[in-house]
Amino acid sequence: HPFMLATQFHPEFLSRPNRPHPLFLAFLDAVRKQAGARMDRVNSFELVEEILEQKSQE
């Protein structure tokens, strides 16, 4: 698998909806790269911003 992760800390406690932890951004970036042509995004930050915008409208 292209993205392996082992951690003893809890990045979810350091994340906020408008400021995701870099670990989560790295994970999203790996997902985007793996998806390749299936996703038409410039970078993971745009994807995160889009997700946050959708959540704020719910």
C-alpha positions as a LaTeX table, in Angstrom:
\begin{tabular}{lrrr}
\hline
Residue & $x$ (\AA) & $y$ (\AA) & $z$ (\AA) \\
\hline
His1 & 0.00 & 0.00 & 0.00 \\
Pro2 & 1.43 & 3.44 & $-0.88$ \\
Phe3 & 0.55 & 5.18 & 2.40 \\
Met4 & 1.66 & 3.62 & 5.68 \\
Leu5 & 1.32 & 5.37 & 9.01 \\
Ala6 & 2.22 & 4.60 & 12.61 \\
Thr7 & 1.76 & 7.16 & 15.36 \\
Gln8 & 1.50 & 7.34 & 19.14 \\
Phe9 & $-0.04$ & 10.79 & 19.28 \\
His10 & $-3.58$ & 11.89 & 18.46 \\
Pro11 & $-3.54$ & 14.41 & 15.60 \\
Glu12 & $-7.33$ & 14.51 & 15.64 \\
Phe13 & $-7.12$ & 16.44 & 18.92 \\
Leu14 & $-4.94$ & 19.07 & 17.24 \\
Ser15 & $-7.08$ & 19.46 & 14.12 \\
Arg16 & $-9.84$ & 21.95 & 13.63 \\
Pro17 & $-12.31$ & 22.06 & 10.73 \\
Asn18 & $-10.59$ & 25.09 & 9.22 \\
Arg19 & $-7.04$ & 23.96 & 10.19 \\
Pro20 & $-6.56$ & 20.23 & 9.54 \\
His21 & $-3.45$ & 18.63 & 11.00 \\
Pro22 & $-0.64$ & 18.23 & 8.42 \\
Leu23 & $-0.88$ & 14.46 & 8.87 \\
Phe24 & $-4.44$ & 14.48 & 7.55 \\
Leu25 & $-3.44$ & 16.75 & 4.66 \\
Ala26 & $-0.61$ & 14.35 & 3.78 \\
Phe27 & $-3.07$ & 11.47 & 3.81 \\
Leu28 & $-5.46$ & 13.34 & 1.51 \\
Asp29 & $-2.57$ & 14.20 & $-0.79$ \\
Ala30 & $-1.59$ & 10.52 & $-1.01$ \\
Val31 & $-5.20$ & 9.58 & $-1.78$ \\
Arg32 & $-5.33$ & 12.24 & $-4.50$ \\
Lys33 & $-2.10$ & 11.00 & $-6.07$ \\
Gln34 & $-3.28$ & 7.40 & $-5.94$ \\
Ala35 & $-6.58$ & 8.32 & $-7.56$ \\
Gly36 & $-4.69$ & 9.98 & $-10.41$ \\
Ala37 & $-6.89$ & 10.95 & $-13.33$ \\
Arg38 & $-10.09$ & 10.16 & $-11.46$ \\
Met39 & $-9.81$ & 13.38 & $-9.50$ \\
Asp40 & $-9.62$ & 16.73 & $-11.19$ \\
Arg41 & $-8.03$ & 18.67 & $-8.34$ \\
Val42 & $-4.92$ & 20.88 & $-8.34$ \\
Asn43 & $-3.90$ & 19.96 & $-4.78$ \\
Ser44 & $-5.21$ & 18.50 & $-1.54$ \\
Phe45 & $-5.76$ & 21.94 & $-0.03$ \\
Glu46 & $-8.44$ & 22.71 & $-2.61$ \\
Leu47 & $-10.08$ & 19.36 & $-1.84$ \\
Val48 & $-10.03$ & 20.10 & 1.91 \\
Glu49 & $-11.46$ & 23.57 & 1.34 \\
Glu50 & $-14.24$ & 22.11 & $-0.79$ \\
Ile51 & $-15.09$ & 19.49 & 1.86 \\
Leu52 & $-15.13$ & 22.14 & 4.60 \\
Glu53 & $-17.36$ & 24.39 & 2.52 \\
Gln54 & $-19.83$ & 21.56 & 1.92 \\
Lys55 & $-19.88$ & 20.72 & 5.64 \\
Ser56 & $-20.50$ & 24.34 & 6.62 \\
Gln57 & $-23.53$ & 24.47 & 4.31 \\
Glu58 & $-25.15$ & 21.40 & 5.93 \\
\hline
\end{tabular}
